[in-house]
Amino acid sequence: MASEFDLIARHFTRTAPGDILGVGDDCALFPVPPGMQVAVSKDLLIAGRHFYPDADPVSVGHKSLAVNLSDLAAMGAQPLGCLLGLALPSMDEAWLAAYARGFHALAQASGCPLIGGDTTRSLHDLTLSVTVFGAVPAHAALRRDAACPGDDIWISGELGAADIAYRLLDGQLPADAARLARTRRALEWPQPRLALGQGLRGLAHAAIDISDGLAQDLGHILAASGVGAELRYADLPRAAGLEGLDEATLQRALLGGGDVYELCFTAPAQRRDAVMQAAHASQTPVTRIGRIVAADGLCVLDAQGQALPHIPGGFDHFGGVA
Ligand code: ADP
Ligand code: MG
């Protein structure tokens, strides 16, 4: 059976680019560009809770890094490198090799080399933890506490597909192979919006990536900034594959669905053209979906301008779905 060191050498050691000291010493070393702050984020993923144990391991490798890169994107940071923690209940070399393939492909594509980590035997479920390091010019990060009344609210990409795919796979919605085929990619292969996030520096006020649902994550911006928001339900960009769903399921997918990894950001109305240019330059579609208001709370308006009586609140690990 392969030792921990064989595994690391085979699957997780890659030549680090430039003047980075990667896997192999007690610590990794990387230079921080002058005038920049280091942005750091970490996520834990547990088999059975954050991904299906039988999910394609290449996609699990991709997603475990993608969700962290999405946090860098939401701060306007560029990736510097990442660490990988693995707690493995048993040694499935084929699974690990495929996992590493998905991980390294995204690491390379996004300029975020794997520079270290830790590997251990687990007595419980397979657990993965990724830490990313990024760089952002000092005081230019897109924080949650910077939204201002009058700002437009924008979202990148489209909403709802990952939630529907998840609910189909989980048996919460009746089996529908055609719909699953159209929505599954959004759940398993999220694309972190790194180029857009960096392009929004100096333009956007506040930003967040949508991991737990638009209503809940926008709620974090509102709470941190001490403001409220009005969203226009009809303007929420709908992913392909949502056609023909009942209205309650659709509302829940658009407003409460997690695993989206799109950026929700606010920007002054005078900067609409500049935001569109940043979107174009990063080849990322963006949609204006509402505005920040001074009064507390989140209000979602229907096409007639009436407030929705109930806003699906997304997922809370300790609370459950609202
Ligand atoms: P230490 O005992 O000092 O923690 P380890 O034997 O755990 O060192 O790790 C040896 C080297 O392999 C270190 O550079 C560490 O960062 C790296 N490493 C261990 N596990 C992983 C992993 N899953 N992915 C990437 N690098 C890893
Ligand atoms: Mg170690």
mmCIF file of N, CA, C and O in Angstrom, residues 237-278:
data_model
loop_
_atom_site.group_PDB
_atom_site.id
_atom_site.type_symbol
_atom_site.label_atom_id
_atom_site.label_comp_id
_atom_site.label_asym_id
_atom_site.label_seq_id
_atom_site.Cartn_x
_atom_site.Cartn_y
_atom_site.Cartn_z
ATOM 1 N N PRO A 237 -31.580 36.738 -13.483
ATOM 2 C CA PRO A 237 -31.233 35.950 -14.676
ATOM 3 C C PRO A 237 -31.418 34.458 -14.416
ATOM 4 O O PRO A 237 -30.837 33.909 -13.492
ATOM 5 N N ARG A 238 -32.259 33.804 -15.218
ATOM 6 C CA ARG A 238 -32.587 32.394 -15.016
ATOM 7 C C ARG A 238 -31.715 31.520 -15.890
ATOM 8 O O ARG A 238 -31.602 31.752 -17.087
ATOM 9 N N ALA A 239 -31.177 30.480 -15.275
ATOM 10 C CA ALA A 239 -30.373 29.526 -16.038
ATOM 11 C C ALA A 239 -31.265 28.732 -16.983
ATOM 12 O O ALA A 239 -32.468 28.596 -16.756
ATOM 13 N N ALA A 240 -30.654 28.187 -18.028
ATOM 14 C CA ALA A 240 -31.377 27.241 -18.890
ATOM 15 C C ALA A 240 -31.687 25.991 -18.074
ATOM 16 O O ALA A 240 -30.946 25.635 -17.155
ATOM 17 N N GLY A 241 -32.796 25.347 -18.381
ATOM 18 C CA GLY A 241 -33.149 24.107 -17.689
ATOM 19 C C GLY A 241 -34.152 24.320 -16.567
ATOM 20 O O GLY A 241 -34.504 23.382 -15.866
ATOM 21 N N LEU A 242 -34.600 25.572 -16.370
ATOM 22 C CA LEU A 242 -35.580 25.838 -15.307
ATOM 23 C C LEU A 242 -37.004 25.961 -15.857
ATOM 24 O O LEU A 242 -37.951 26.177 -15.086
ATOM 25 N N GLU A 243 -37.148 25.837 -17.175
ATOM 26 C CA GLU A 243 -38.460 26.031 -17.792
ATOM 27 C C GLU A 243 -39.454 25.005 -17.240
ATOM 28 O O GLU A 243 -39.109 23.844 -17.026
ATOM 29 N N GLY A 244 -40.693 25.459 -17.027
ATOM 30 C CA GLY A 244 -41.763 24.525 -16.672
ATOM 31 C C GLY A 244 -41.797 24.111 -15.211
ATOM 32 O O GLY A 244 -42.612 23.276 -14.827
ATOM 33 N N LEU A 245 -40.929 24.679 -14.364
ATOM 34 C CA LEU A 245 -40.998 24.371 -12.926
ATOM 35 C C LEU A 245 -42.155 25.143 -12.305
ATOM 36 O O LEU A 245 -42.511 26.228 -12.774
ATOM 37 N N ASP A 246 -42.722 24.609 -11.208
ATOM 38 C CA ASP A 246 -43.765 25.379 -10.545
ATOM 39 C C ASP A 246 -43.150 26.606 -9.882
ATOM 40 O O ASP A 246 -41.954 26.642 -9.591
ATOM 41 N N GLU A 247 -43.991 27.627 -9.652
ATOM 42 C CA GLU A 247 -43.478 28.939 -9.226
ATOM 43 C C GLU A 247 -42.737 28.863 -7.886
ATOM 44 O O GLU A 247 -41.705 29.516 -7.710
ATOM 45 N N ALA A 248 -43.222 28.046 -6.953
ATOM 46 C CA ALA A 248 -42.558 27.972 -5.642
ATOM 47 C C ALA A 248 -41.153 27.375 -5.783
ATOM 48 O O ALA A 248 -40.191 27.866 -5.172
ATOM 49 N N THR A 249 -41.027 26.341 -6.611
ATOM 50 C CA THR A 249 -39.723 25.709 -6.824
ATOM 51 C C THR A 249 -38.764 26.685 -7.502
ATOM 52 O O THR A 249 -37.578 26.765 -7.150
ATOM 53 N N LEU A 250 -39.301 27.426 -8.455
ATOM 54 C CA LEU A 250 -38.481 28.395 -9.183
ATOM 55 C C LEU A 250 -38.000 29.510 -8.250
ATOM 56 O O LEU A 250 -36.811 29.852 -8.225
ATOM 57 N N GLN A 251 -38.921 30.053 -7.468
ATOM 58 C CA GLN A 251 -38.542 31.136 -6.528
ATOM 59 C C GLN A 251 -37.481 30.656 -5.552
ATOM 60 O O GLN A 251 -36.521 31.369 -5.258
ATOM 61 N N ARG A 252 -37.676 29.463 -5.082
ATOM 62 C CA ARG A 252 -36.708 28.920 -4.132
ATOM 63 C C ARG A 252 -35.347 28.733 -4.790
ATOM 64 O O ARG A 252 -34.306 28.997 -4.186
ATOM 65 N N ALA A 253 -35.326 28.276 -6.053
ATOM 66 C CA ALA A 253 -34.052 28.072 -6.753
ATOM 67 C C ALA A 253 -33.350 29.405 -7.001
ATOM 68 O O ALA A 253 -32.131 29.526 -6.815
ATOM 69 N N LEU A 254 -34.108 30.432 -7.410
ATOM 70 C CA LEU A 254 -33.485 31.716 -7.777
ATOM 71 C C LEU A 254 -33.025 32.492 -6.549
ATOM 72 O O LEU A 254 -31.938 33.074 -6.543
ATOM 73 N N LEU A 255 -33.870 32.517 -5.512
ATOM 74 C CA LEU A 255 -33.572 33.374 -4.351
ATOM 75 C C LEU A 255 -32.880 32.618 -3.219
ATOM 76 O O LEU A 255 -32.109 33.202 -2.462
ATOM 77 N N GLY A 256 -33.159 31.318 -3.102
ATOM 78 C CA GLY A 256 -32.627 30.560 -1.971
ATOM 79 C C GLY A 256 -31.592 29.521 -2.349
ATOM 80 O O GLY A 256 -30.926 28.972 -1.473
ATOM 81 N N GLY A 257 -31.453 29.240 -3.650
ATOM 82 C CA GLY A 257 -30.573 28.149 -4.079
ATOM 83 C C GLY A 257 -29.107 28.469 -3.839
ATOM 84 O O GLY A 257 -28.639 29.561 -4.167
ATOM 85 N N GLY A 258 -28.376 27.499 -3.281
ATOM 86 C CA GLY A 258 -26.952 27.696 -3.021
ATOM 87 C C GLY A 258 -26.080 27.141 -4.122
ATOM 88 O O GLY A 258 -26.558 26.796 -5.208
ATOM 89 N N ASP A 259 -24.770 27.078 -3.842
ATOM 90 C CA ASP A 259 -23.790 26.491 -4.774
ATOM 91 C C ASP A 259 -23.714 27.229 -6.103
ATOM 92 O O ASP A 259 -23.406 26.632 -7.132
ATOM 93 N N VAL A 260 -23.985 28.524 -6.089
ATOM 94 C CA VAL A 260 -24.069 29.289 -7.341
ATOM 95 C C VAL A 260 -22.684 29.770 -7.790
ATOM 96 O O VAL A 260 -22.344 29.710 -8.968
ATOM 97 N N TYR A 261 -21.924 30.306 -6.861
ATOM 98 C CA TYR A 261 -20.576 30.818 -7.124
ATOM 99 C C TYR A 261 -20.554 31.873 -8.214
ATOM 100 O O TYR A 261 -19.612 31.977 -9.002
ATOM 101 N N GLU A 262 -21.624 32.670 -8.258
ATOM 102 C CA GLU A 262 -21.613 33.910 -9.035
ATOM 103 C C GLU A 262 -21.344 35.055 -8.070
ATOM 104 O O GLU A 262 -21.482 34.908 -6.858
ATOM 105 N N LEU A 263 -20.946 36.212 -8.623
ATOM 106 C CA LEU A 263 -20.680 37.386 -7.790
ATOM 107 C C LEU A 263 -21.912 38.273 -7.740
ATOM 108 O O LEU A 263 -22.505 38.588 -8.774
ATOM 109 N N CYS A 264 -22.304 38.661 -6.525
ATOM 110 C CA CYS A 264 -23.329 39.692 -6.329
ATOM 111 C C CYS A 264 -22.579 40.917 -5.828
ATOM 112 O O CYS A 264 -21.815 40.823 -4.872
ATOM 113 N N PHE A 265 -22.765 42.062 -6.516
ATOM 114 C CA PHE A 265 -21.994 43.242 -6.120
ATOM 115 C C PHE A 265 -22.843 44.496 -6.267
ATOM 116 O O PHE A 265 -23.870 44.496 -6.960
ATOM 117 N N THR A 266 -22.429 45.536 -5.583
ATOM 118 C CA THR A 266 -23.135 46.810 -5.673
ATOM 119 C C THR A 266 -22.188 47.856 -6.243
ATOM 120 O O THR A 266 -20.973 47.803 -6.020
ATOM 121 N N ALA A 267 -22.738 48.783 -7.013
ATOM 122 C CA ALA A 267 -21.917 49.843 -7.616
ATOM 123 C C ALA A 267 -22.785 51.072 -7.833
ATOM 124 O O ALA A 267 -23.994 50.942 -8.076
ATOM 125 N N PRO A 268 -22.186 52.254 -7.743
ATOM 126 C CA PRO A 268 -22.972 53.476 -7.956
ATOM 127 C C PRO A 268 -23.585 53.494 -9.357
ATOM 128 O O PRO A 268 -22.979 52.998 -10.310
ATOM 129 N N ALA A 269 -24.784 54.084 -9.465
ATOM 130 C CA ALA A 269 -25.489 54.114 -10.754
ATOM 131 C C ALA A 269 -24.661 54.827 -11.831
ATOM 132 O O ALA A 269 -24.754 54.482 -13.011
ATOM 133 N N GLN A 270 -23.821 55.808 -11.440
ATOM 134 C CA GLN A 270 -23.006 56.517 -12.459
ATOM 135 C C GLN A 270 -21.968 55.592 -13.088
ATOM 136 O O GLN A 270 -21.352 55.975 -14.083
ATOM 137 N N ARG A 271 -21.742 54.424 -12.491
ATOM 138 C CA ARG A 271 -20.690 53.550 -13.033
ATOM 139 C C ARG A 271 -21.250 52.399 -13.874
ATOM 140 O O ARG A 271 -20.538 51.444 -14.161
ATOM 141 N N ARG A 272 -22.511 52.523 -14.299
ATOM 142 C CA ARG A 272 -23.102 51.416 -15.076
ATOM 143 C C ARG A 272 -22.287 51.068 -16.312
ATOM 144 O O ARG A 272 -22.052 49.895 -16.598
ATOM 145 N N ASP A 273 -21.870 52.093 -17.053
ATOM 146 C CA ASP A 273 -21.122 51.809 -18.290
ATOM 147 C C ASP A 273 -19.792 51.131 -17.964
ATOM 148 O O ASP A 273 -19.375 50.196 -18.650
ATOM 149 N N ALA A 274 -19.132 51.609 -16.916
ATOM 150 C CA ALA A 274 -17.836 51.030 -16.551
ATOM 151 C C ALA A 274 -18.004 49.577 -16.090
ATOM 152 O O ALA A 274 -17.164 48.721 -16.378
ATOM 153 N N VAL A 275 -19.099 49.291 -15.369
ATOM 154 C CA VAL A 275 -19.360 47.905 -14.954
ATOM 155 C C VAL A 275 -19.565 47.031 -16.188
ATOM 156 O O VAL A 275 -19.025 45.920 -16.286
ATOM 157 N N MET A 276 -20.332 47.550 -17.158
ATOM 158 C CA MET A 276 -20.559 46.767 -18.382
ATOM 159 C C MET A 276 -19.241 46.521 -19.114
ATOM 160 O O MET A 276 -19.024 45.444 -19.683
ATOM 161 N N GLN A 277 -18.364 47.531 -19.105
ATOM 162 C CA GLN A 277 -17.049 47.337 -19.759
ATOM 163 C C GLN A 277 -16.221 46.272 -19.032
ATOM 164 O O GLN A 277 -15.559 45.453 -19.672
ATOM 165 N N ALA A 278 -16.253 46.300 -17.698
ATOM 166 C CA ALA A 278 -15.504 45.291 -16.925
ATOM 167 C C ALA A 278 -16.058 43.894 -17.208
ATOM 168 O O ALA A 278 -15.318 42.916 -17.302
#
